[in-house]
PDB file of C-alpha atoms and ligand atoms in Angstrom:
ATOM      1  CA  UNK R 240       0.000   0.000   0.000  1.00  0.00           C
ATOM      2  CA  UNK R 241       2.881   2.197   0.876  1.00  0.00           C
ATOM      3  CA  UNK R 242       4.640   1.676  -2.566  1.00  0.00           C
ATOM      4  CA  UNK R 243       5.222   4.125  -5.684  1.00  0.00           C
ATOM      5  CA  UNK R 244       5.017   7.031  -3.011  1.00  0.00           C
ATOM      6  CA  UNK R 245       6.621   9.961  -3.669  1.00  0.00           C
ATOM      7  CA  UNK R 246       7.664  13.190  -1.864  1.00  0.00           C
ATOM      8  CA  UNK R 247       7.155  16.277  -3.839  1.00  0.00           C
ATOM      9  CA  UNK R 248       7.496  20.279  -2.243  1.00  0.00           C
ATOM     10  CA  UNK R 249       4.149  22.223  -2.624  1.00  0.00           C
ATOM     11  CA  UNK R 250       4.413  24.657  -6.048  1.00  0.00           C
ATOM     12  CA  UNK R 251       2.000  27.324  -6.977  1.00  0.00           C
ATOM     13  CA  UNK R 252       0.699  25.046 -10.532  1.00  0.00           C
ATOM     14  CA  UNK R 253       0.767  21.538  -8.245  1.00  0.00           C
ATOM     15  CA  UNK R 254      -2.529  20.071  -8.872  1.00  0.00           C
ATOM     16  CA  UNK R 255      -4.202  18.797  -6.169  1.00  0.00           C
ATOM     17  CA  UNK R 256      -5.518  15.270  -6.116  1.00  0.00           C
ATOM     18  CA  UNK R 257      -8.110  13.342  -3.629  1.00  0.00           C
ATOM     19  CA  UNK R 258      -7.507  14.241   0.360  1.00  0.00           C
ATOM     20  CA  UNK R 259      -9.075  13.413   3.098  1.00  0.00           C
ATOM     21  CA  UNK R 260      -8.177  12.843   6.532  1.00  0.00           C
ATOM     22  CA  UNK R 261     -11.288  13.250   8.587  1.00  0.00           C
ATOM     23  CA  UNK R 262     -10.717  16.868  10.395  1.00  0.00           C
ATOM     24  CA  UNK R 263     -11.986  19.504   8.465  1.00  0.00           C
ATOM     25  CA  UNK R 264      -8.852  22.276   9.052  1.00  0.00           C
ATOM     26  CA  UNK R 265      -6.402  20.101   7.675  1.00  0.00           C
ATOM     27  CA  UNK R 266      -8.314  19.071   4.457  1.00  0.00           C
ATOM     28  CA  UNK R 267      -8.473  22.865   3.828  1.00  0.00           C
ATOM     29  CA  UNK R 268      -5.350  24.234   4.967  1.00  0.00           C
ATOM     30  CA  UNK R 269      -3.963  22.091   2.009  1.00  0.00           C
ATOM     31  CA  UNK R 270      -6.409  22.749  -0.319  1.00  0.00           C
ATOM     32  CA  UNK R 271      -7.410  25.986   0.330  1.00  0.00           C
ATOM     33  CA  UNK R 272      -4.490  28.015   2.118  1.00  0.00           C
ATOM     34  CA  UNK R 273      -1.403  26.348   1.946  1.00  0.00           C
ATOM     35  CA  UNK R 274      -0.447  27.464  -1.292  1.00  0.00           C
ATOM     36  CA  UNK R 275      -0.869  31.469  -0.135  1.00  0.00           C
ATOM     37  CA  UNK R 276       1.226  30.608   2.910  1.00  0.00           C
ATOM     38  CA  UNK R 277       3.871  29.223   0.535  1.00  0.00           C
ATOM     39  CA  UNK R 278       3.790  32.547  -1.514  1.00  0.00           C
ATOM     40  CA  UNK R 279       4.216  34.824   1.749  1.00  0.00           C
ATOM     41  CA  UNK R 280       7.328  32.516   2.967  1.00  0.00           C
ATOM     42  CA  UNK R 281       4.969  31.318   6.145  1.00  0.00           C
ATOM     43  CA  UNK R 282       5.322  27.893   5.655  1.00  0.00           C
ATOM     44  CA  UNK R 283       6.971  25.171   2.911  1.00  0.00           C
ATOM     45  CA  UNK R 284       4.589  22.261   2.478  1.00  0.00           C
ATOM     46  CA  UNK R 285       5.423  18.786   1.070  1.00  0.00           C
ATOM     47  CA  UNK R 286       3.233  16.154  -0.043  1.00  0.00           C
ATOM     48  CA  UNK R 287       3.633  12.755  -0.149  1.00  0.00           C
ATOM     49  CA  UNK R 288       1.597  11.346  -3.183  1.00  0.00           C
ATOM     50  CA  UNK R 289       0.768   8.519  -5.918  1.00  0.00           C
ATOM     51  CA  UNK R 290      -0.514   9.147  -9.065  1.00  0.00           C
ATOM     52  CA  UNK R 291      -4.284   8.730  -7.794  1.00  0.00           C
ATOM     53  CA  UNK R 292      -4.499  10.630  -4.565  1.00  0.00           C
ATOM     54  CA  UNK R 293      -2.508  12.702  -1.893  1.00  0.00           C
ATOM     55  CA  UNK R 294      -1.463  10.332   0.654  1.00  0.00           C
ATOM     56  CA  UNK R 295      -0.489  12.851   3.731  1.00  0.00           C
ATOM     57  CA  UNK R 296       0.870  16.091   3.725  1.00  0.00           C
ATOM     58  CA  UNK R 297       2.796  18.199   6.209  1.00  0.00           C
ATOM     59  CA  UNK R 298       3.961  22.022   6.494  1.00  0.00           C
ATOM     60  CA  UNK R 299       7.165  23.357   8.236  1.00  0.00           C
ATOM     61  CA  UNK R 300       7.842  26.789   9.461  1.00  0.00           C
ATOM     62  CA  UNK R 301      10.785  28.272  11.206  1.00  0.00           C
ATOM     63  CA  UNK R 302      10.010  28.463  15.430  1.00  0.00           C
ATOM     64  CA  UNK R 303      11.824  28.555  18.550  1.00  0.00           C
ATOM     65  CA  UNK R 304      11.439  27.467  22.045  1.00  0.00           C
ATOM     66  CA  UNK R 305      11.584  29.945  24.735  1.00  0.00           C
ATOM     67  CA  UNK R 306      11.096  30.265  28.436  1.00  0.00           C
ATOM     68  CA  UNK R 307       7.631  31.359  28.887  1.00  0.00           C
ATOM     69  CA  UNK R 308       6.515  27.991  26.576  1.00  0.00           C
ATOM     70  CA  UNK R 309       7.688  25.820  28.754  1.00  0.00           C
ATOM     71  CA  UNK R 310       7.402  24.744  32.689  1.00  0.00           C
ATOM     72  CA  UNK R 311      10.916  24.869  34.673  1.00  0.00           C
ATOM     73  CA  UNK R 312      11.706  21.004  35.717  1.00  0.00           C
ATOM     74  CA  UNK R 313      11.631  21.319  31.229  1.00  0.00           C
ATOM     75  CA  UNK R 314      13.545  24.003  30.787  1.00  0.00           C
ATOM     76  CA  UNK R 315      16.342  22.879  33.110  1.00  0.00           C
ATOM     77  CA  UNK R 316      16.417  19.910  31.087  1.00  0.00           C
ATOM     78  CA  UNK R 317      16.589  21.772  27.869  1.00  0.00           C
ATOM     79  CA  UNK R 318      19.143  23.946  28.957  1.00  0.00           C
ATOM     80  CA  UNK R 319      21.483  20.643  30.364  1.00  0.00           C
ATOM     81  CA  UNK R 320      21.244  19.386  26.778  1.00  0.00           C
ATOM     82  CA  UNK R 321      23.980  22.452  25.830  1.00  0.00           C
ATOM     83  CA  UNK R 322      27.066  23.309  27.547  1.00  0.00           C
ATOM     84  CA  UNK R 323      27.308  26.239  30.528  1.00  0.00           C
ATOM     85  CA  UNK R 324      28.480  28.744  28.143  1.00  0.00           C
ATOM     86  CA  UNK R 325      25.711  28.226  25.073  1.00  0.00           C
ATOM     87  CA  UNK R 326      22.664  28.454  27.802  1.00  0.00           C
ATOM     88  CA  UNK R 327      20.463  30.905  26.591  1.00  0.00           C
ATOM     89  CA  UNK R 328      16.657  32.133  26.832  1.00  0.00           C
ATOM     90  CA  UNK R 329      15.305  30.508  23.748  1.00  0.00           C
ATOM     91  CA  UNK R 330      17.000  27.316  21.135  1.00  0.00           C
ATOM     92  CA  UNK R 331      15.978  27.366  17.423  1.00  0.00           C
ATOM     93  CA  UNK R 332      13.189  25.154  16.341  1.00  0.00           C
ATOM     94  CA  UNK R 333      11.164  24.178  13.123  1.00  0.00           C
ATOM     95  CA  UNK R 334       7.592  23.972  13.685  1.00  0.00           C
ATOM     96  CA  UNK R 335       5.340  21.094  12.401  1.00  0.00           C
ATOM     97  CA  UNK R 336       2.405  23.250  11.058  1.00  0.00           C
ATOM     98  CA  UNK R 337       0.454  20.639  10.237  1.00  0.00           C
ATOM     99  CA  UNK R 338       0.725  17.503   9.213  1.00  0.00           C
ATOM    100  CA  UNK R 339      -2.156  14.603   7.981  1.00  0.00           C
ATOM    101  CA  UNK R 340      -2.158  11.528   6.446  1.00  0.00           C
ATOM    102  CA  UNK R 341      -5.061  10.333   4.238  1.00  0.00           C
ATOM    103  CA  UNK R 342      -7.543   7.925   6.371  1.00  0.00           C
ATOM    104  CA  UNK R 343      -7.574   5.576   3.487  1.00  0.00           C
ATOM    105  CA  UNK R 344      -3.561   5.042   4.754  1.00  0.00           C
ATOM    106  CA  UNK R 345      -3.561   5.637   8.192  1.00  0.00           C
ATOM    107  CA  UNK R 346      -1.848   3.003  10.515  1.00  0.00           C
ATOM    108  CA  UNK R 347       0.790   2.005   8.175  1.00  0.00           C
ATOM    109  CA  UNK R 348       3.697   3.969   9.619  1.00  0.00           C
ATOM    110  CA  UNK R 349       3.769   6.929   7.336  1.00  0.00           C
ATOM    111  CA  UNK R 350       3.080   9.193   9.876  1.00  0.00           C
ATOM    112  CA  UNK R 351       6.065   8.162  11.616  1.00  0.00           C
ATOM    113  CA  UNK R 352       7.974   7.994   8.665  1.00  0.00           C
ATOM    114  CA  UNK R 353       7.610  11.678   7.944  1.00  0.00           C
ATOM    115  CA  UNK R 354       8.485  12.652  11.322  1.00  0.00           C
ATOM    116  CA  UNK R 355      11.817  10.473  11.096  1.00  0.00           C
ATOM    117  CA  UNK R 356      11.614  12.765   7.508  1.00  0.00           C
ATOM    118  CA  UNK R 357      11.694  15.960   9.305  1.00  0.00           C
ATOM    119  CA  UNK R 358      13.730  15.291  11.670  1.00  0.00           C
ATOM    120  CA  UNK R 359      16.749  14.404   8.964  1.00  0.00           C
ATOM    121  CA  UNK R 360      15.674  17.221   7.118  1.00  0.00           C
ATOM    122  CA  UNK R 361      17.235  19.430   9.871  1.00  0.00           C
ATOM    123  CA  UNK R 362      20.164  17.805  10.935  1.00  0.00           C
ATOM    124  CA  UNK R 363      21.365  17.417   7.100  1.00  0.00           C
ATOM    125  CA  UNK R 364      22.861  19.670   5.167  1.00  0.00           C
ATOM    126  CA  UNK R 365      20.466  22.200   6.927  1.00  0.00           C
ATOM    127  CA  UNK R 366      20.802  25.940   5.927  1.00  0.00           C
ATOM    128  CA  UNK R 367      20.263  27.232   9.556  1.00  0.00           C
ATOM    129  CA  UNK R 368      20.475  26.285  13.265  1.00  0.00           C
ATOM    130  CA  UNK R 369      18.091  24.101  14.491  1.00  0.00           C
ATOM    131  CA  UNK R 370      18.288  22.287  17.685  1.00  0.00           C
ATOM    132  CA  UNK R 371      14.397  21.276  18.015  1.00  0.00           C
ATOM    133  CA  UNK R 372      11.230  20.443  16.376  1.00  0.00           C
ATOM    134  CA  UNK R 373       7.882  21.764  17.387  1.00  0.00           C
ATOM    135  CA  UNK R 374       4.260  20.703  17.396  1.00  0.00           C
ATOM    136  CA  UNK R 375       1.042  22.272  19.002  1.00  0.00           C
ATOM    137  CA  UNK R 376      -0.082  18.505  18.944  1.00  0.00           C
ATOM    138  CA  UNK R 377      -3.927  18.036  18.643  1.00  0.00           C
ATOM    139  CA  UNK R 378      -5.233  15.980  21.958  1.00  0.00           C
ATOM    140  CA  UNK R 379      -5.979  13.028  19.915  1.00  0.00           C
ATOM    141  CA  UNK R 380      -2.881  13.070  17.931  1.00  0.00           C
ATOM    142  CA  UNK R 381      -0.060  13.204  21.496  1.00  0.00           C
ATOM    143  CA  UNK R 382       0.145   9.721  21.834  1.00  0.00           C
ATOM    144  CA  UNK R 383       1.529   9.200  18.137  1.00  0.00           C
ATOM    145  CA  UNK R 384       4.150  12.059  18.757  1.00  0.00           C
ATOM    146  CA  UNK R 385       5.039  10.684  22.375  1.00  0.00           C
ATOM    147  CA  UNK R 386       5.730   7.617  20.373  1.00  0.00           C
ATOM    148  CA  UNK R 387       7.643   9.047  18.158  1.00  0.00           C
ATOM    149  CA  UNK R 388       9.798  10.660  21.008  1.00  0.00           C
ATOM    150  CA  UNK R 389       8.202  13.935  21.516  1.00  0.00           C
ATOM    151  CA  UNK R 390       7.768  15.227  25.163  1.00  0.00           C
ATOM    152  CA  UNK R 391       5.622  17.888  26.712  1.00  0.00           C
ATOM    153  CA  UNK R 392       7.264  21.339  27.031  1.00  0.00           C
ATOM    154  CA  UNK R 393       5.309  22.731  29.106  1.00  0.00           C
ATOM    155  CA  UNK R 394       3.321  19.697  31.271  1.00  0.00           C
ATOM    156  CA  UNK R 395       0.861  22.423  32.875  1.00  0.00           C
ATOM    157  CA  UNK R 396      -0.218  22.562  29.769  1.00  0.00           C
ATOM    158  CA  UNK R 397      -2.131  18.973  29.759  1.00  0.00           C
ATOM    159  CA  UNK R 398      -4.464  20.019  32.313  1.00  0.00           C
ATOM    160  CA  UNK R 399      -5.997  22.920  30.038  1.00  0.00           C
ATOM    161  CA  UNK R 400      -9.136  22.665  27.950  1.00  0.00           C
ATOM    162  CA  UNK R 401      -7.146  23.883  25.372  1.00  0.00           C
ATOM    163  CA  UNK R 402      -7.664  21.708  21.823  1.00  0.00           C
ATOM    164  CA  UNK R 403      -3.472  21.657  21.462  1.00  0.00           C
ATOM    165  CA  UNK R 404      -0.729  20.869  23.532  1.00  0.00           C
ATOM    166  CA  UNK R 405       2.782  22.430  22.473  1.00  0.00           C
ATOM    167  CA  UNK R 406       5.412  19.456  22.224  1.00  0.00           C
ATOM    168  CA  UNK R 407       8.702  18.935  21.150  1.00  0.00           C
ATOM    169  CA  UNK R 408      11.689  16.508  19.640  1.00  0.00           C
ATOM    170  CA  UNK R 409      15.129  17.054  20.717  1.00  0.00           C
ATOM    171  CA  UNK R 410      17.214  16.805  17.217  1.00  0.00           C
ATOM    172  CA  UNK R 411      20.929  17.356  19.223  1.00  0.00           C
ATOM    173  CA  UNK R 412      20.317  13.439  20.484  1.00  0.00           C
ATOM    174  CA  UNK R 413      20.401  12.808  16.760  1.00  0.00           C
ATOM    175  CA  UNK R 414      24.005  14.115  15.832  1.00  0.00           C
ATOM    176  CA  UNK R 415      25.853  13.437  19.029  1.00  0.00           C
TER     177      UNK R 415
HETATM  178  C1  COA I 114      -1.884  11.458  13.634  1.00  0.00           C
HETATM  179  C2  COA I 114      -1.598  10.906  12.238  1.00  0.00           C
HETATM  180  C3  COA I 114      -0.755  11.936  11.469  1.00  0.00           C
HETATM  181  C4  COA I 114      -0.808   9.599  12.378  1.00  0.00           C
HETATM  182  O1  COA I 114      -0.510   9.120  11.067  1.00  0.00           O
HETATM  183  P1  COA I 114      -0.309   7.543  10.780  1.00  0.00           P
HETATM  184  O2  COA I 114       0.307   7.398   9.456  1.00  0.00           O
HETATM  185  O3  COA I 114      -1.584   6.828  11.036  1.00  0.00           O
HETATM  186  O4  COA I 114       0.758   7.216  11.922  1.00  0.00           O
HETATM  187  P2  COA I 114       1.647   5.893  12.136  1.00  0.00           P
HETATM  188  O5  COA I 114       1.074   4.762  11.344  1.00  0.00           O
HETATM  189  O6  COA I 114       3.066   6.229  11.950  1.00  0.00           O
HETATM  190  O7  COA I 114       1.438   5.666  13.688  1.00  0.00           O
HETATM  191  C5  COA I 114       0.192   5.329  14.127  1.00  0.00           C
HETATM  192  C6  COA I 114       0.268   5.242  15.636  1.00  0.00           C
HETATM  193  O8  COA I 114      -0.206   6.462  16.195  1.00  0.00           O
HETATM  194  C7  COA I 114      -1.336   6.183  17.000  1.00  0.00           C
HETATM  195  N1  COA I 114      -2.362   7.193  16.741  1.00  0.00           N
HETATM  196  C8  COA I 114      -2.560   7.898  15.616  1.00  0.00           C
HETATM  197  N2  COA I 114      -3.638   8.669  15.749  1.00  0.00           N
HETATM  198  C9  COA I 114      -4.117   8.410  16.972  1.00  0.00           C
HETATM  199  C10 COA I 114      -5.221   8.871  17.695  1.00  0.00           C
HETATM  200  N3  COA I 114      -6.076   9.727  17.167  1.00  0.00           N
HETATM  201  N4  COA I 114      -5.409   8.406  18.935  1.00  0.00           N
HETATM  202  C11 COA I 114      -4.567   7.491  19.480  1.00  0.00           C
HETATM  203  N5  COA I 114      -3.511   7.000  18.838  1.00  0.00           N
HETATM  204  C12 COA I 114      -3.300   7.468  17.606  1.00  0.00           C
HETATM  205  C13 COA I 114      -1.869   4.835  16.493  1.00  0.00           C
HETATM  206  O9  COA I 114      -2.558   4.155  17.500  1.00  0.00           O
HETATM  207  C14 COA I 114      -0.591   4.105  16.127  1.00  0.00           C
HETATM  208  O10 COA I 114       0.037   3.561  17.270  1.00  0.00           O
HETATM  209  P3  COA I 114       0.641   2.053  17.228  1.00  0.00           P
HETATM  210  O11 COA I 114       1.649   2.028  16.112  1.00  0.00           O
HETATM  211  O12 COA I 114       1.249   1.909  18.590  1.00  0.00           O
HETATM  212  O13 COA I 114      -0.529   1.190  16.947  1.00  0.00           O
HETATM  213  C15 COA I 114      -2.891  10.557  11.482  1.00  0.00           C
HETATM  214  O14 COA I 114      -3.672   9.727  12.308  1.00  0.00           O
HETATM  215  C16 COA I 114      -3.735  11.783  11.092  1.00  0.00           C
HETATM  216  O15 COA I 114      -3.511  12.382  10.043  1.00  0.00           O
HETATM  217  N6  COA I 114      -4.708  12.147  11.940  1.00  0.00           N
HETATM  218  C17 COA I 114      -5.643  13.240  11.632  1.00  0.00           C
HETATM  219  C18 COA I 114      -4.936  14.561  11.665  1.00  0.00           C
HETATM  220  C19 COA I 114      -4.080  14.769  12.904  1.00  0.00           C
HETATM  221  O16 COA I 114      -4.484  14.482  14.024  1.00  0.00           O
HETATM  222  N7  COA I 114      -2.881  15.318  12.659  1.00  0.00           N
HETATM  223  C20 COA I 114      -1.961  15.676  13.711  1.00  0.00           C
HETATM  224  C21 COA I 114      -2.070  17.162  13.851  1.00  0.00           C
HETATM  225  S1  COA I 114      -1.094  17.706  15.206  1.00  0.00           S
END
């Protein structure tokens, strides 16, 4: 099922195919927005496709972590990741905007795969500093990041009735 995929970057003539992956937003942010945010340098989005239908999508935009995100048992840990003298009040990041994979191929690791995607996207040959990667995680969605080695930054944050629930990925475990 997960054959003949390909990964393509998001250009003003792409031509959409079939998407659908059962939350509203998402299905429109692609279909609707994301090529405007790619015009005003907001985001970059890539699609992972056959030659019948989009199979997920994702869309990446420069972040950073800071202080106020996070609660201070995290930030301690953050800041123990760098040496004494490189401790500062905020680490670059790269945010995952959003990111969806078809229901007709959920469950068959692609999510997963495009996390493991990003992730190598920013330790390789990448044209900036980026220690991190970000996510305001749906609810739903936190176990597949926490799976995928994402943590809470800021673990107040769980007990809010907000809809999201900022996360992140350490990339320096990846290059030491
Ligand atoms: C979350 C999402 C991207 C995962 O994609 P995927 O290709 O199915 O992911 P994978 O196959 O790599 O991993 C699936 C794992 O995540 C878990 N998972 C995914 N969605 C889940 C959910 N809603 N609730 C609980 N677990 C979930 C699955 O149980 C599975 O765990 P397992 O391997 O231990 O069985 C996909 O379900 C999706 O697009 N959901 C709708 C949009 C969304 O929530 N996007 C995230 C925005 S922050």
């Amino acid at each position: 099922m997960t054959d003949n995929i390909r990964v393509v970057r998001l250009a003003q003539d792409y031509e959409f195919k079939s998407f659908d992956c059962g939350n509203q937003d998402l299905n429109s942010f692609l279909l609707s927005d994301s090529k405007a945010y790619a015009k005003r340098l907001l985001s970059v989005t890539y699609i992972l496709e056959t030659d019948e239908d989009i199979v997920a999508y994702f869309s990446v935009s420069n972040d950073k972590i800071s202080v106020p995100d996070s609660d201070k048992a995290t930030w301690r840990k953050i800041k123990s990741l760098f040496p004494h003298s490189k401790h500062r009040s905020d680490y670059p990041a790269v945010k995952i905007g959003r990111l969806a994979v078809n229901g007709k191929y959920r469950n068959n690791g692609i999510g997963s795969d495009i996390l493991d995607f990003v992730k190598d996207l920013f330790i390789t040959d990448n044209r900036t500093g980026c220690s991190f990667v970000t996510v305001d995680a749906l609810r739903e969605a936190i176990p597949f990041y926490q799976k995928n080695g994402f943590k809470y930054l800021d673990k107040t944050a769980i007990e809010t009735e907000s809809d999201t629930c900022l996360m992140y990925y350490d990339l320096t475990q990846l290059v030491d």
